GROMACS .gro file of C-alpha atoms in nm:
model
  126
    1UNK     CA    1   8.312  10.376   8.464
    2UNK     CA    2   7.950  10.403   8.483
    3UNK     CA    3   7.797  10.626   8.741
    4UNK     CA    4   7.453  10.656   8.875
    5UNK     CA    5   7.391  11.030   8.973
    6UNK     CA    6   7.077  11.078   9.187
    7UNK     CA    7   6.953  11.409   9.341
    8UNK     CA    8   6.634  11.570   9.493
    9UNK     CA    9   6.366  11.315   9.399
   10UNK     CA   10   6.369  10.938   9.514
   11UNK     CA   11   6.301  10.730   9.201
   12UNK     CA   12   6.042  10.466   9.253
   13UNK     CA   13   6.237  10.246   9.008
   14UNK     CA   14   6.524  10.216   9.262
   15UNK     CA   15   6.301  10.231   9.569
   16UNK     CA   16   5.951  10.099   9.558
   17UNK     CA   17   5.982   9.879   9.255
   18UNK     CA   18   6.337   9.779   9.318
   19UNK     CA   19   6.448   9.438   9.153
   20UNK     CA   20   6.769   9.255   9.247
   21UNK     CA   21   7.036   9.337   8.996
   22UNK     CA   22   6.879   9.660   8.840
   23UNK     CA   23   7.198   9.848   8.957
   24UNK     CA   24   7.451   9.594   8.866
   25UNK     CA   25   7.568   9.787   8.553
   26UNK     CA   26   7.690  10.088   8.764
   27UNK     CA   27   8.028  10.118   8.934
   28UNK     CA   28   7.937  10.380   9.200
   29UNK     CA   29   7.649  10.608   9.303
   30UNK     CA   30   7.696  10.982   9.352
   31UNK     CA   31   7.409  11.147   9.535
   32UNK     CA   32   7.408  11.520   9.475
   33UNK     CA   33   7.191  11.626   9.777
   34UNK     CA   34   6.838  11.657   9.902
   35UNK     CA   35   6.764  11.287   9.946
   36UNK     CA   36   6.646  11.116  10.240
   37UNK     CA   37   6.910  10.928  10.450
   38UNK     CA   38   6.679  10.621  10.430
   39UNK     CA   39   6.673  10.625  10.052
   40UNK     CA   40   7.058  10.654  10.025
   41UNK     CA   41   7.097  10.371  10.296
   42UNK     CA   42   6.871  10.162  10.066
   43UNK     CA   43   7.057  10.229   9.753
   44UNK     CA   44   7.397  10.156   9.910
   45UNK     CA   45   7.262   9.832  10.091
   46UNK     CA   46   7.079   9.682   9.785
   47UNK     CA   47   7.327   9.779   9.531
   48UNK     CA   48   7.653   9.692   9.722
   49UNK     CA   49   7.812   9.987   9.545
   50UNK     CA   50   8.001  10.255   9.697
   51UNK     CA   51   7.767  10.564   9.747
   52UNK     CA   52   7.942  10.910   9.763
   53UNK     CA   53   7.724  11.212   9.858
   54UNK     CA   54   7.722  11.572   9.918
   55UNK     CA   55   7.477  11.783  10.111
   56UNK     CA   56   7.200  11.975   9.920
   57UNK     CA   57   7.035  12.291  10.031
   58UNK     CA   58   6.752  12.104  10.205
   59UNK     CA   59   6.969  11.861  10.383
   60UNK     CA   60   6.972  12.035  10.731
   61UNK     CA   61   6.686  11.801  10.812
   62UNK     CA   62   6.926  11.501  10.843
   63UNK     CA   63   6.907  11.376  11.211
   64UNK     CA   64   7.198  11.163  11.123
   65UNK     CA   65   7.428  11.093  10.835
   66UNK     CA   66   7.323  10.795  10.601
   67UNK     CA   67   7.478  10.483  10.710
   68UNK     CA   68   7.723  10.303  10.463
   69UNK     CA   69   7.754  10.604  10.255
   70UNK     CA   70   8.067  10.835  10.224
   71UNK     CA   71   8.022  11.216  10.256
   72UNK     CA   72   8.267  11.382  10.020
   73UNK     CA   73   8.174  11.741  10.101
   74UNK     CA   74   8.504  11.951  10.078
   75UNK     CA   75   8.710  11.639   9.990
   76UNK     CA   76   8.862  11.477   9.677
   77UNK     CA   77   8.811  11.108   9.642
   78UNK     CA   78   8.961  10.885   9.362
   79UNK     CA   79   8.764  10.595   9.226
   80UNK     CA   80   8.923  10.390   8.944
   81UNK     CA   81   9.169  10.688   8.863
   82UNK     CA   82   8.882  10.942   8.853
   83UNK     CA   83   8.923  11.238   9.083
   84UNK     CA   84   8.593  11.339   9.232
   85UNK     CA   85   8.554  11.671   9.399
   86UNK     CA   86   8.262  11.708   9.643
   87UNK     CA   87   8.137  12.048   9.680
   88UNK     CA   88   7.774  12.042   9.782
   89UNK     CA   89   7.518  12.306   9.910
   90UNK     CA   90   7.349  12.583   9.715
   91UNK     CA   91   7.377  12.970   9.667
   92UNK     CA   92   7.260  13.143   9.982
   93UNK     CA   93   6.922  13.264   9.942
   94UNK     CA   94   6.828  13.236  10.315
   95UNK     CA   95   7.018  13.133  10.636
   96UNK     CA   96   7.103  12.768  10.641
   97UNK     CA   97   7.381  12.519  10.702
   98UNK     CA   98   7.443  12.412  10.354
   99UNK     CA   99   7.368  12.755  10.181
  100UNK     CA  100   7.672  12.974  10.088
  101UNK     CA  101   7.760  13.310   9.980
  102UNK     CA  102   8.030  13.355   9.698
  103UNK     CA  103   8.283  13.445   9.977
  104UNK     CA  104   8.188  13.151  10.181
  105UNK     CA  105   8.226  12.907   9.869
  106UNK     CA  106   8.549  13.075   9.771
  107UNK     CA  107   8.672  13.006  10.112
  108UNK     CA  108   8.590  12.638  10.083
  109UNK     CA  109   8.774  12.612   9.761
  110UNK     CA  110   9.080  12.785   9.916
  111UNK     CA  111   9.085  12.536  10.187
  112UNK     CA  112   9.075  12.260   9.917
  113UNK     CA  113   9.380  12.419   9.721
  114UNK     CA  114   9.658  12.189   9.868
  115UNK     CA  115   9.446  11.877   9.798
  116UNK     CA  116   9.386  12.007   9.440
  117UNK     CA  117   9.748  12.071   9.406
  118UNK     CA  118   9.837  11.737   9.534
  119UNK     CA  119   9.582  11.551   9.313
  120UNK     CA  120   9.659  11.782   9.010
  121UNK     CA  121   9.297  11.894   8.989
  122UNK     CA  122   8.997  11.687   8.953
  123UNK     CA  123   8.796  11.511   8.678
  124UNK     CA  124   8.451  11.579   8.800
  125UNK     CA  125   8.267  11.744   9.089
  126UNK     CA  126   7.931  11.697   9.260
   0.00000   0.00000   0.00000
């Protein structure tokens, strides 16, 4: 499986200078946060690939979730037999929706424990 991982900076190669077929070598896209909803929507629309995303520390600005994209925060998804754990956000350095203390992150992981047991762990996380 070939995954395109994107995060933080919108690449002109995939946006402004997009060419049909440029993403055909990939099986899916994983967005690891801090990208505009419009950028993610463009990628999923033009590529036709499944696009999974987690929220980054600056994603509080979303007015709405990106259409056609699948939020995997606090979930495990399986794609072609690969177990992907979505655990977005950042270490809490200020108050914010997607900023977590160690205790908050531990609690998120504890809530995922039944899913982790059911799926026998995970292969990668974002």
